[in-house]
PDB file of N, CA and C in Angstrom:
ATOM      1  N   UNK A  46      53.933  99.802  94.464  1.00 62.00           N
ATOM      2  CA  UNK A  46      52.990  99.213  93.476  1.00 62.00           C
ATOM      3  C   UNK A  46      52.181  98.081  94.133  1.00 62.00           C
ATOM      4  N   UNK A  47      52.704  97.341  95.056  1.00 65.00           N
ATOM      5  CA  UNK A  47      51.902  96.305  95.585  1.00 65.00           C
ATOM      6  C   UNK A  47      50.640  96.802  96.321  1.00 65.00           C
ATOM      7  N   UNK A  48      50.811  97.851  97.023  1.00 77.00           N
ATOM      8  CA  UNK A  48      49.666  98.490  97.745  1.00 77.00           C
ATOM      9  C   UNK A  48      48.658  98.945  96.693  1.00 77.00           C
ATOM     10  N   UNK A  49      49.088  99.566  95.603  1.00 67.00           N
ATOM     11  CA  UNK A  49      48.228 100.061  94.561  1.00 67.00           C
ATOM     12  C   UNK A  49      47.446  98.885  93.995  1.00 67.00           C
ATOM     13  N   UNK A  50      48.050  97.791  93.714  1.00 72.00           N
ATOM     14  CA  UNK A  50      47.449  96.636  93.157  1.00 72.00           C
ATOM     15  C   UNK A  50      46.407  96.010  94.184  1.00 72.00           C
ATOM     16  N   UNK A  51      46.764  95.907  95.359  1.00 73.00           N
ATOM     17  CA  UNK A  51      45.937  95.387  96.400  1.00 73.00           C
ATOM     18  C   UNK A  51      44.673  96.219  96.575  1.00 73.00           C
ATOM     19  N   UNK A  52      44.842  97.529  96.679  1.00 72.00           N
ATOM     20  CA  UNK A  52      43.648  98.394  96.843  1.00 72.00           C
ATOM     21  C   UNK A  52      42.780  98.335  95.609  1.00 72.00           C
ATOM     22  N   UNK A  53      43.371  98.297  94.400  1.00 68.00           N
ATOM     23  CA  UNK A  53      42.526  98.238  93.259  1.00 68.00           C
ATOM     24  C   UNK A  53      41.763  96.911  93.206  1.00 68.00           C
ATOM     25  N   UNK A  54      42.408  95.876  93.567  1.00 69.00           N
ATOM     26  CA  UNK A  54      41.770  94.597  93.661  1.00 69.00           C
ATOM     27  C   UNK A  54      40.694  94.508  94.656  1.00 69.00           C
ATOM     28  N   UNK A  55      40.872  95.129  95.715  1.00 68.00           N
ATOM     29  CA  UNK A  55      39.852  95.150  96.814  1.00 68.00           C
ATOM     30  C   UNK A  55      38.566  95.849  96.277  1.00 68.00           C
ATOM     31  N   UNK A  56      38.797  96.929  95.558  1.00 64.00           N
ATOM     32  CA  UNK A  56      37.640  97.697  95.006  1.00 64.00           C
ATOM     33  C   UNK A  56      36.988  96.911  93.925  1.00 64.00           C
ATOM     34  N   UNK A  57      37.755  96.330  93.048  1.00 64.00           N
ATOM     35  CA  UNK A  57      37.228  95.611  91.935  1.00 64.00           C
ATOM     36  C   UNK A  57      36.523  94.238  92.267  1.00 64.00           C
ATOM     37  N   UNK A  58      37.063  93.607  93.308  1.00 64.00           N
ATOM     38  CA  UNK A  58      36.620  92.200  93.524  1.00 64.00           C
ATOM     39  C   UNK A  58      35.904  91.984  94.829  1.00 64.00           C
ATOM     40  N   UNK A  59      35.643  92.993  95.551  1.00 65.00           N
ATOM     41  CA  UNK A  59      35.040  92.798  96.872  1.00 65.00           C
ATOM     42  C   UNK A  59      33.535  92.552  96.868  1.00 65.00           C
ATOM     43  N   UNK A  60      32.870  92.812  95.805  1.00 62.00           N
ATOM     44  CA  UNK A  60      31.470  92.692  95.698  1.00 62.00           C
ATOM     45  C   UNK A  60      31.031  92.374  94.268  1.00 62.00           C
ATOM     46  N   UNK A  61      30.132  91.516  94.057  1.00 62.00           N
ATOM     47  CA  UNK A  61      29.612  91.181  92.761  1.00 62.00           C
ATOM     48  C   UNK A  61      28.579  92.235  92.288  1.00 62.00           C
ATOM     49  N   UNK A  62      27.986  92.881  93.223  1.00 65.00           N
ATOM     50  CA  UNK A  62      26.936  93.810  92.802  1.00 65.00           C
ATOM     51  C   UNK A  62      27.506  95.290  92.692  1.00 65.00           C
ATOM     52  N   UNK A  63      28.273  95.817  93.652  1.00 65.00           N
ATOM     53  CA  UNK A  63      28.778  97.097  93.633  1.00 65.00           C
ATOM     54  C   UNK A  63      30.038  97.063  94.530  1.00 65.00           C
ATOM     55  N   UNK A  64      30.806  98.198  94.361  1.00 61.00           N
ATOM     56  CA  UNK A  64      32.004  98.353  95.138  1.00 61.00           C
ATOM     57  C   UNK A  64      31.607  98.853  96.564  1.00 61.00           C
ATOM     58  N   UNK A  65      32.430  98.439  97.495  1.00 68.00           N
ATOM     59  CA  UNK A  65      32.210  98.794  98.873  1.00 68.00           C
ATOM     60  C   UNK A  65      32.923 100.146  99.183  1.00 68.00           C
ATOM     61  N   UNK A  66      33.924 100.401  98.430  1.00 74.00           N
ATOM     62  CA  UNK A  66      34.751 101.574  98.694  1.00 74.00           C
ATOM     63  C   UNK A  66      35.049 102.229  97.299  1.00 74.00           C
ATOM     64  N   UNK A  67      34.490 103.355  97.118  1.00 80.00           N
ATOM     65  CA  UNK A  67      34.685 104.094  95.809  1.00 80.00           C
ATOM     66  C   UNK A  67      36.067 104.865  95.867  1.00 80.00           C
ATOM     67  N   UNK A  68      36.855 104.568  94.832  1.00 81.00           N
ATOM     68  CA  UNK A  68      38.150 105.271  94.840  1.00 81.00           C
ATOM     69  C   UNK A  68      38.005 106.737  94.586  1.00 81.00           C
ATOM     70  N   UNK A  69      38.934 107.502  95.201  1.00 89.00           N
ATOM     71  CA  UNK A  69      38.933 108.932  95.011  1.00 89.00           C
ATOM     72  C   UNK A  69      39.808 109.220  93.723  1.00 89.00           C
ATOM     73  N   UNK A  70      39.232 109.705  92.685  1.00 92.00           N
ATOM     74  CA  UNK A  70      40.030 109.907  91.495  1.00 92.00           C
ATOM     75  C   UNK A  70      41.303 110.783  91.614  1.00 92.00           C
ATOM     76  N   UNK A  71      41.267 111.783  92.436  1.00 95.00           N
ATOM     77  CA  UNK A  71      42.423 112.622  92.657  1.00 95.00           C
ATOM     78  C   UNK A  71      43.534 111.858  93.312  1.00 95.00           C
ATOM     79  N   UNK A  72      43.210 111.099  94.310  1.00 93.00           N
ATOM     80  CA  UNK A  72      44.172 110.181  94.952  1.00 93.00           C
ATOM     81  C   UNK A  72      44.779 109.161  93.980  1.00 93.00           C
ATOM     82  N   UNK A  73      43.921 108.582  93.245  1.00 92.00           N
ATOM     83  CA  UNK A  73      44.380 107.580  92.279  1.00 92.00           C
ATOM     84  C   UNK A  73      45.335 108.179  91.229  1.00 92.00           C
ATOM     85  N   UNK A  74      44.959 109.343  90.741  1.00 95.00           N
ATOM     86  CA  UNK A  74      45.794 109.988  89.759  1.00 95.00           C
ATOM     87  C   UNK A  74      47.197 110.290  90.380  1.00 95.00           C
ATOM     88  N   UNK A  75      47.205 110.823  91.557  1.00 95.00           N
ATOM     89  CA  UNK A  75      48.503 111.150  92.194  1.00 95.00           C
ATOM     90  C   UNK A  75      49.282 109.840  92.415  1.00 95.00           C
ATOM     91  N   UNK A  76      48.642 108.789  92.770  1.00 93.00           N
ATOM     92  CA  UNK A  76      49.347 107.500  93.064  1.00 93.00           C
ATOM     93  C   UNK A  76      49.936 107.001  91.649  1.00 93.00           C
ATOM     94  N   UNK A  77      49.169 107.163  90.581  1.00 94.00           N
ATOM     95  CA  UNK A  77      49.668 106.664  89.283  1.00 94.00           C
ATOM     96  C   UNK A  77      50.864 107.529  88.811  1.00 94.00           C
ATOM     97  N   UNK A  78      50.814 108.840  89.046  1.00 96.00           N
ATOM     98  CA  UNK A  78      51.862 109.700  88.794  1.00 96.00           C
ATOM     99  C   UNK A  78      53.187 109.357  89.500  1.00 96.00           C
ATOM    100  N   UNK A  79      53.048 109.008  90.757  1.00 95.00           N
ATOM    101  CA  UNK A  79      54.158 108.511  91.555  1.00 95.00           C
ATOM    102  C   UNK A  79      54.767 107.213  90.993  1.00 95.00           C
ATOM    103  N   UNK A  80      53.893 106.272  90.630  1.00 95.00           N
ATOM    104  CA  UNK A  80      54.330 105.086  90.050  1.00 95.00           C
ATOM    105  C   UNK A  80      55.109 105.359  88.658  1.00 95.00           C
ATOM    106  N   UNK A  81      54.591 106.194  87.872  1.00 97.00           N
ATOM    107  CA  UNK A  81      55.243 106.551  86.646  1.00 97.00           C
ATOM    108  C   UNK A  81      56.605 107.088  86.937  1.00 97.00           C
ATOM    109  N   UNK A  82      56.751 108.065  87.848  1.00 97.00           N
ATOM    110  CA  UNK A  82      58.041 108.630  88.148  1.00 97.00           C
ATOM    111  C   UNK A  82      59.030 107.572  88.556  1.00 97.00           C
ATOM    112  N   UNK A  83      58.613 106.678  89.332  1.00 96.00           N
ATOM    113  CA  UNK A  83      59.582 105.556  89.819  1.00 96.00           C
ATOM    114  C   UNK A  83      59.910 104.638  88.633  1.00 96.00           C
ATOM    115  N   UNK A  84      58.952 104.310  87.756  1.00 97.00           N
ATOM    116  CA  UNK A  84      59.304 103.489  86.634  1.00 97.00           C
ATOM    117  C   UNK A  84      60.197 104.141  85.690  1.00 97.00           C
ATOM    118  N   UNK A  85      60.098 105.536  85.527  1.00 98.00           N
ATOM    119  CA  UNK A  85      60.936 106.248  84.680  1.00 98.00           C
ATOM    120  C   UNK A  85      62.423 106.137  85.227  1.00 98.00           C
ATOM    121  N   UNK A  86      62.535 106.173  86.614  1.00 97.00           N
ATOM    122  CA  UNK A  86      63.851 105.986  87.176  1.00 97.00           C
ATOM    123  C   UNK A  86      64.502 104.625  86.836  1.00 97.00           C
ATOM    124  N   UNK A  87      63.589 103.581  86.979  1.00 97.00           N
ATOM    125  CA  UNK A  87      64.036 102.163  86.704  1.00 97.00           C
ATOM    126  C   UNK A  87      64.467 102.157  85.216  1.00 97.00           C
ATOM    127  N   UNK A  88      63.614 102.686  84.343  1.00 97.00           N
ATOM    128  CA  UNK A  88      63.905 102.708  82.927  1.00 97.00           C
ATOM    129  C   UNK A  88      65.316 103.260  82.642  1.00 97.00           C
ATOM    130  N   UNK A  89      65.544 104.443  83.280  1.00 98.00           N
ATOM    131  CA  UNK A  89      66.831 105.147  83.129  1.00 98.00           C
ATOM    132  C   UNK A  89      68.023 104.282  83.514  1.00 98.00           C
ATOM    133  N   UNK A  90      67.835 103.626  84.706  1.00 97.00           N
ATOM    134  CA  UNK A  90      68.910 102.763  85.219  1.00 97.00           C
ATOM    135  C   UNK A  90      69.142 101.592  84.236  1.00 97.00           C
ATOM    136  N   UNK A  91      68.137 101.037  83.703  1.00 97.00           N
ATOM    137  CA  UNK A  91      68.326  99.943  82.709  1.00 97.00           C
ATOM    138  C   UNK A  91      68.921 100.451  81.461  1.00 97.00           C
ATOM    139  N   UNK A  92      68.540 101.624  80.960  1.00 96.00           N
ATOM    140  CA  UNK A  92      69.243 102.177  79.789  1.00 96.00           C
ATOM    141  C   UNK A  92      70.679 102.500  80.024  1.00 96.00           C
ATOM    142  N   UNK A  93      71.006 102.959  81.258  1.00 96.00           N
ATOM    143  CA  UNK A  93      72.392 103.154  81.534  1.00 96.00           C
ATOM    144  C   UNK A  93      73.262 101.841  81.594  1.00 96.00           C
ATOM    145  N   UNK A  94      72.629 100.780  82.092  1.00 96.00           N
ATOM    146  CA  UNK A  94      73.275  99.514  82.184  1.00 96.00           C
ATOM    147  C   UNK A  94      73.542  98.895  80.761  1.00 96.00           C
ATOM    148  N   UNK A  95      72.691  99.201  79.947  1.00 95.00           N
ATOM    149  CA  UNK A  95      72.772  98.704  78.541  1.00 95.00           C
ATOM    150  C   UNK A  95      73.759  99.434  77.611  1.00 95.00           C
ATOM    151  N   UNK A  96      74.242 100.530  78.089  1.00 90.00           N
ATOM    152  CA  UNK A  96      75.228 101.352  77.300  1.00 90.00           C
ATOM    153  C   UNK A  96      76.653 100.675  77.329  1.00 90.00           C
TER     154      UNK A  96
END
């Protein structure tokens, strides 16, 4: 997730006029899907701990 945030910040904040690097929507979607899968694992672990 750190890499995801760093890259999104680089795109969003590297230029006041326009982005220097346009994100590839397919790559970003795949990355978000991976993050969601990992968050679901964490959520399940927390749920199990609370039982």
